[in-house]
Short mmCIF file of C-alpha atoms and ligand atoms in Angstrom, two decimals:
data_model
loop_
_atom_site.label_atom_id
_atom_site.label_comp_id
_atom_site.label_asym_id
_atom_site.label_seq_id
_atom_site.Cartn_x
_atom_site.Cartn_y
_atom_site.Cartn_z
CA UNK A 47 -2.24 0.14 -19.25
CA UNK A 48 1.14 2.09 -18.84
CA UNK A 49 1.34 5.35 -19.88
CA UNK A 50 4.40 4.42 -21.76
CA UNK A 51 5.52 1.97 -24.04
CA UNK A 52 8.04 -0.05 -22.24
CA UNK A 53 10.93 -1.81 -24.40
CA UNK A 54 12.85 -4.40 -22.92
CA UNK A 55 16.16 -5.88 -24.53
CA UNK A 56 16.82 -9.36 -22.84
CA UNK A 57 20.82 -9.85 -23.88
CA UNK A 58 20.63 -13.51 -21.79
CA UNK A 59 24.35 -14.64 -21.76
CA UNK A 60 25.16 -11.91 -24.26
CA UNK A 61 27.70 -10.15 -25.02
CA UNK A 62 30.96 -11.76 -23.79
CA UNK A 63 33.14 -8.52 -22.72
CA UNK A 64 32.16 -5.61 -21.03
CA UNK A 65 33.90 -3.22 -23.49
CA UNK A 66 30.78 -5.04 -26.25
CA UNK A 67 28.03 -3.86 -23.62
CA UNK A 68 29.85 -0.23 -22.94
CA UNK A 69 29.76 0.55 -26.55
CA UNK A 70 25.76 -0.62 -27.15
CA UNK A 71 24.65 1.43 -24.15
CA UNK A 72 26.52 4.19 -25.38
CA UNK A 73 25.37 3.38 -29.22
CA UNK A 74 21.95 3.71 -27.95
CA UNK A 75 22.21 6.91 -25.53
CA UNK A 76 24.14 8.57 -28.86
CA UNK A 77 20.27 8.38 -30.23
CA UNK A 78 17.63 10.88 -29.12
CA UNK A 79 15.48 8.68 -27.27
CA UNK A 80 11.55 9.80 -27.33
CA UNK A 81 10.02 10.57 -24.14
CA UNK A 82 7.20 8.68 -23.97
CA UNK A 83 8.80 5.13 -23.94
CA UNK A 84 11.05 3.39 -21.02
CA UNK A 85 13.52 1.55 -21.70
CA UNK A 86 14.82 -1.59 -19.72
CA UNK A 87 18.38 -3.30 -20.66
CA UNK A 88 18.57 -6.65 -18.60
CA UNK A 89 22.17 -7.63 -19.26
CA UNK A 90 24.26 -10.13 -17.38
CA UNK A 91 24.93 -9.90 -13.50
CA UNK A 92 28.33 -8.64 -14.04
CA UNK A 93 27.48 -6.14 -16.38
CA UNK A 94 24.92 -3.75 -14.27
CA UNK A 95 27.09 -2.23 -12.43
CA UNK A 96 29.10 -0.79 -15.53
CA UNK A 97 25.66 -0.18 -17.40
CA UNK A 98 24.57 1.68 -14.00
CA UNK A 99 27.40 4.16 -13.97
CA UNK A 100 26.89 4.58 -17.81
CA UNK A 101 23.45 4.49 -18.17
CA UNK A 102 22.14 7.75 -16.82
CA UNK A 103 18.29 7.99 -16.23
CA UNK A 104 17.43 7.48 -19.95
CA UNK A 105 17.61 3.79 -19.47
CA UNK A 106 16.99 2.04 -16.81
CA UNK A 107 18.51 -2.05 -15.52
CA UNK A 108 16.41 -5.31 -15.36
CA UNK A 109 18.45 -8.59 -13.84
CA UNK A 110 17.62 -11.46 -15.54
CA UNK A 111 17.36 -13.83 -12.46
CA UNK A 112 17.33 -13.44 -8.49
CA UNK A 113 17.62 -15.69 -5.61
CA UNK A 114 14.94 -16.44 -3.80
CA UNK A 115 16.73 -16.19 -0.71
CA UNK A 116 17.53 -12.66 0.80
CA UNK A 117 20.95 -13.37 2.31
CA UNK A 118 23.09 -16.22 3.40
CA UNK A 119 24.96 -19.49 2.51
CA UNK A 120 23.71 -19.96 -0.95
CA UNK A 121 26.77 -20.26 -3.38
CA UNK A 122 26.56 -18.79 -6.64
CA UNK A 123 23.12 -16.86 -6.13
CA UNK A 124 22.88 -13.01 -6.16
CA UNK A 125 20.09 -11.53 -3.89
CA UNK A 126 17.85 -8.78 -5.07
CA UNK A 127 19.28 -6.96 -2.37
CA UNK A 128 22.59 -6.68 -3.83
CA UNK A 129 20.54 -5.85 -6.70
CA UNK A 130 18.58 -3.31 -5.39
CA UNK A 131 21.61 -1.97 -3.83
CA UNK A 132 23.47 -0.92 -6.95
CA UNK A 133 20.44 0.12 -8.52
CA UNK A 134 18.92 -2.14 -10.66
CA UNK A 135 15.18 -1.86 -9.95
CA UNK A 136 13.78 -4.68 -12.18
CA UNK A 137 14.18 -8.40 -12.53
CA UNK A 138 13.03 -10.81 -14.90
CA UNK A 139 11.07 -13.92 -12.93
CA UNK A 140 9.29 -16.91 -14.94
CA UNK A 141 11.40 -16.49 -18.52
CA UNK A 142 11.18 -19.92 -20.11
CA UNK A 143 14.36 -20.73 -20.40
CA UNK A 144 15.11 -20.82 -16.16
CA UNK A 145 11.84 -22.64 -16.62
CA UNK A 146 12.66 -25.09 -19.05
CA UNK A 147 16.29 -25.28 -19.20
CA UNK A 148 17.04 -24.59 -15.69
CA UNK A 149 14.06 -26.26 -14.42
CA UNK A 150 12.47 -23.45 -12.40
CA UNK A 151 9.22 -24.96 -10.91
CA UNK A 152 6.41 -22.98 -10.46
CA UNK A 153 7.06 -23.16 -6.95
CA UNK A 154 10.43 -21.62 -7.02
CA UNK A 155 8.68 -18.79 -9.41
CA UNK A 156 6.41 -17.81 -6.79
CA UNK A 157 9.49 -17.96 -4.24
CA UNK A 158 11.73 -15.64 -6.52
CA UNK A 159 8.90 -12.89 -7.14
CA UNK A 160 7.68 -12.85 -3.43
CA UNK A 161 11.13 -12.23 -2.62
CA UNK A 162 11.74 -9.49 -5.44
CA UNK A 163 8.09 -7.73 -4.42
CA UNK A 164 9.30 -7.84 -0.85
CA UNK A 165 12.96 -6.75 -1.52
CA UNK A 166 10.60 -3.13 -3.72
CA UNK A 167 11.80 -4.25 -7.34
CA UNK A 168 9.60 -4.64 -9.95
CA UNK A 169 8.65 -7.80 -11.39
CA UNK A 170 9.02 -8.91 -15.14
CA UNK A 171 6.99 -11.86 -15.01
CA UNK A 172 7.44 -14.20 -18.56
CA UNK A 173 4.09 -16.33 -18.92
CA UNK A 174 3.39 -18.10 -22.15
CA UNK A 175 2.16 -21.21 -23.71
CA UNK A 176 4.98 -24.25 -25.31
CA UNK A 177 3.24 -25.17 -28.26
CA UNK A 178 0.88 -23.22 -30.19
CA UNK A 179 -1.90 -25.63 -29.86
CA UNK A 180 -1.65 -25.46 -26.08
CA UNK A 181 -4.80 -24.68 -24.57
CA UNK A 182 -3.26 -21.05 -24.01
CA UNK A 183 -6.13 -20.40 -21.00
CA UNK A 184 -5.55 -22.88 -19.09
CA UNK A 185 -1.39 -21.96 -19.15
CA UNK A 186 -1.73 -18.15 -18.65
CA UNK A 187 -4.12 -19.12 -15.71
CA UNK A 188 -2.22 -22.21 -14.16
CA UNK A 189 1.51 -19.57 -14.59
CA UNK A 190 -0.19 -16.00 -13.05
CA UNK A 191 -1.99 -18.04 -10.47
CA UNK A 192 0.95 -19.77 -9.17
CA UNK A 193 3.33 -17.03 -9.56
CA UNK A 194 1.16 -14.52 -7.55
CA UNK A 195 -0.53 -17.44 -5.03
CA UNK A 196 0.30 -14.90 -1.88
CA UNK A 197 0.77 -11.70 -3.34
CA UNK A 198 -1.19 -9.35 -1.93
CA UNK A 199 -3.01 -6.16 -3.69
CA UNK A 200 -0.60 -3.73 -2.29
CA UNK A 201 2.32 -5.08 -4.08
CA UNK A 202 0.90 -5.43 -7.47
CA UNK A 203 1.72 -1.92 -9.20
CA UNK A 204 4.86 -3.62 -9.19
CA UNK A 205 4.33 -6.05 -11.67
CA UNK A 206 4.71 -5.93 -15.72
CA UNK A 207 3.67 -9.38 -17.06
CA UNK A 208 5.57 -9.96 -20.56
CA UNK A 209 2.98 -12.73 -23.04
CA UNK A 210 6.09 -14.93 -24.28
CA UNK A 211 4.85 -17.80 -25.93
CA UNK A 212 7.61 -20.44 -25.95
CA UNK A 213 7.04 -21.32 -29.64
CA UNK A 214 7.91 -17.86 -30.61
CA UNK A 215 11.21 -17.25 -28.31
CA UNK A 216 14.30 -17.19 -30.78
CA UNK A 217 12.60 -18.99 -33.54
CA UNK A 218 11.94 -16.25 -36.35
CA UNK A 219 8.43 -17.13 -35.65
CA UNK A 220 6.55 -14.23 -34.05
CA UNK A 221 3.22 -14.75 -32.96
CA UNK A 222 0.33 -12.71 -34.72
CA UNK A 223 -0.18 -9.27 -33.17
CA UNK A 224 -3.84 -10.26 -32.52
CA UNK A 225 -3.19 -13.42 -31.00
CA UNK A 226 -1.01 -11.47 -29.04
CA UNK A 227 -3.31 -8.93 -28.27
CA UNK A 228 -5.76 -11.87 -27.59
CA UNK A 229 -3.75 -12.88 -25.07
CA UNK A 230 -3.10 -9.83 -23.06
CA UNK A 231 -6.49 -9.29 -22.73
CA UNK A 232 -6.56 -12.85 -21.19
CA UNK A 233 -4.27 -11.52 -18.78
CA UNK A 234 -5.94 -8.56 -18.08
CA UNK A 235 -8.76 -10.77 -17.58
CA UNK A 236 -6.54 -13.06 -15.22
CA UNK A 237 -5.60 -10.02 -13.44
CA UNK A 238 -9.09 -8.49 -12.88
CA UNK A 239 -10.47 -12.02 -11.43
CA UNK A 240 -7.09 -11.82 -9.04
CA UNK A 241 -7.48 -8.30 -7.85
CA UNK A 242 -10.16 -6.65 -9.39
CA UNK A 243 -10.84 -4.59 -12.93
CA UNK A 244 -8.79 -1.59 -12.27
CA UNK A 245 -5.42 -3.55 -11.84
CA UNK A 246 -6.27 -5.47 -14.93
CA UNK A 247 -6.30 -2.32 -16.93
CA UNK A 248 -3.67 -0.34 -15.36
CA UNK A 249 -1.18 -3.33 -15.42
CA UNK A 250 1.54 -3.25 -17.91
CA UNK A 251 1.43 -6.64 -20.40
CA UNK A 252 4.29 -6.91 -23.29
CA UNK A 253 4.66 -8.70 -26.25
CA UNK A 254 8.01 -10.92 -26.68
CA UNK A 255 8.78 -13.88 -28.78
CA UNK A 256 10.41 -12.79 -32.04
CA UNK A 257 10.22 -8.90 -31.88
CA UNK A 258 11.79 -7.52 -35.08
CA UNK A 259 12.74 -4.20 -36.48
CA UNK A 260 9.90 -5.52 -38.92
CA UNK A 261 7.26 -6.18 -37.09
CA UNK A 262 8.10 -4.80 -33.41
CA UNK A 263 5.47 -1.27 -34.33
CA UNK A 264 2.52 -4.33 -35.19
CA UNK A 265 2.56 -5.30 -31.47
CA UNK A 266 3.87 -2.00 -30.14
CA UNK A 267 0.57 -0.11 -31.63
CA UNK A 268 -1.86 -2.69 -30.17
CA UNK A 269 -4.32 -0.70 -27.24
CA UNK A 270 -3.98 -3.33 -25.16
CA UNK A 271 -0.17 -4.26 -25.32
CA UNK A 272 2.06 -2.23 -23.21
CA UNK A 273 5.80 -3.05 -25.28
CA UNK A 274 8.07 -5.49 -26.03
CA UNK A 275 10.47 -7.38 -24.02
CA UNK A 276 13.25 -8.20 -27.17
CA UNK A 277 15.53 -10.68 -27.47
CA UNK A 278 18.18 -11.51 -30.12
CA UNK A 279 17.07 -8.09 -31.90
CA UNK A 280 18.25 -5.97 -28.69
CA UNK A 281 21.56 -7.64 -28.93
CA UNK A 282 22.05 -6.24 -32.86
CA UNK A 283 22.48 -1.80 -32.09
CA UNK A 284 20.93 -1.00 -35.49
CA UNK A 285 18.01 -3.36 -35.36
CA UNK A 286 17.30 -2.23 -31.56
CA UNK A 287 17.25 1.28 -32.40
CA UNK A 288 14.56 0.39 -34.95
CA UNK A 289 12.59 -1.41 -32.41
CA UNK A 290 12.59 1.76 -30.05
CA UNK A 291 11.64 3.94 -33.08
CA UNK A 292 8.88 1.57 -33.63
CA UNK A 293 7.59 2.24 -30.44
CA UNK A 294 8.00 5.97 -30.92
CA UNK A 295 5.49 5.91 -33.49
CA UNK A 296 3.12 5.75 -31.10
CA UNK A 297 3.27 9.29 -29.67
C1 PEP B 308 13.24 -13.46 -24.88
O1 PEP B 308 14.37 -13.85 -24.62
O2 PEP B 308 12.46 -13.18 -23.98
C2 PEP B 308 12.85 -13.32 -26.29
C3 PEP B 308 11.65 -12.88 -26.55
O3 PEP B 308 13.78 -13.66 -27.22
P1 PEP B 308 13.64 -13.41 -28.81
O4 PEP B 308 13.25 -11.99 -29.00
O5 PEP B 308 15.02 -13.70 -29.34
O6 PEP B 308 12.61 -14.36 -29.32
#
């Protein structure tokens, strides 16, 4: 487990100027952020390199997608070396909607986070199951399997794996925080039959589907879950202020 909390705010294809995400990074640095939690802001590509010069150390950049090329003649993709260039040090690999929207095959999962371990950023890796009465064993298994098939043990401290069940992703419909908990001790439990016991404890696993200034501290305070990775709540200042509060709680 992380010796922090770690809160992620996912903004997807949010907000639509740059002046919108100025002001929330500077809405949240205005706060006195507790020490014992790290924060993560994944905005848009063509936001991080504002948020960078803006951001200081108190919060630090995730992008939300990455080729899985390094370099070359691949039109419209951004390579995590650009990314790890301007100093955005985490990336977001598996989220469900470049799985199910953009059709990101399992395959081209494993590509992306091979490339990302290689490239030295850290890997948010979104696993979850798409309907709650998925077998959610076989899923977590089938997803960590075939996202780390070739990943060796050296690279894994740089890996947070964030339990999104798909049900729960901006539907108001947040998963219990002991299924959830449930869960990331199936991970864990993934983890330790990948690469041992002591990797399955010391890896960080979130909670995201659904996070709320309501019930954000619920999962937050669980042993065995590491944060949140937060969606349409980290795009609303007031209610993603909350959130880290929540989390500071847990001193
Ligand atoms: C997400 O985008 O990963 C997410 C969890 O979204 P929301 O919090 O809106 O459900």
């Amino acid at each position: 487990m992380s010796a922090k909390k770690i809160i992620i705010a996912n903004w997807k294809m949010n907000p639509q100027t740059a002046d919108e995400a100025l002001r929330f990074v500077q809405g949240v640095l205005a706060q006195r952020l507790p020490k014992n939690i790290e924060l993560i802001i994944a905005p848009p590509f063509v936001y991080l390199e504002l948020l960078k010069k803006n951001c200081g150390k108190e919060i630090k950049l995730a992008a939300q997608n990455i080729s899985w090329a390094e370099r070359g003649a691949y039109t419209g993709e951004i390579s995590g070396l650009m990314l790890k260039n301007l100093g955005c040090n985490h990336v977001i690999i598996g989220h469900s909607e470049r799985r199910y929207i953009m059709g990101e095959t399992e395959e081209i999962i494993n590509l992306k986070l091979k490339t990302a371990l290689r490239i030295g950023l850290t890997v948010i890796l979104a696993v979850g199951e798409k309907e709650q009465n998925d077998d959610i064993s076989k899923v977590l298994s089938r997803q960590i399997e075939s996202a780390l098939e070739g990943v060796g043990v050296s690279e894994i401290n740089r890996l947070i794996i964030a339990y999104e069940p798909v049900w729960a992703i901006g539907t108001g419909l947040a998963d219990t925080s002991d299924h959830a908990l449930s869960a990331a001790l199936l991970i864990r439990k993934i983890i330790s039959r990948l690469y041992g016991p002591e990797w399955a404890s010391d890896m960080p696993v979130l909670y995201g589907g659904s996070v709320s200034e309501e019930n954000a501290a619920d999962f937050i305070a669980q042993n065995g879950i590491d944060g949140a990775l937060v969606g349409g709540a980290s795009l609303e200042l007031q209610s993603f202020i909350k959130i880290i509060k929540a989390a500071e709680k847990n001193e």
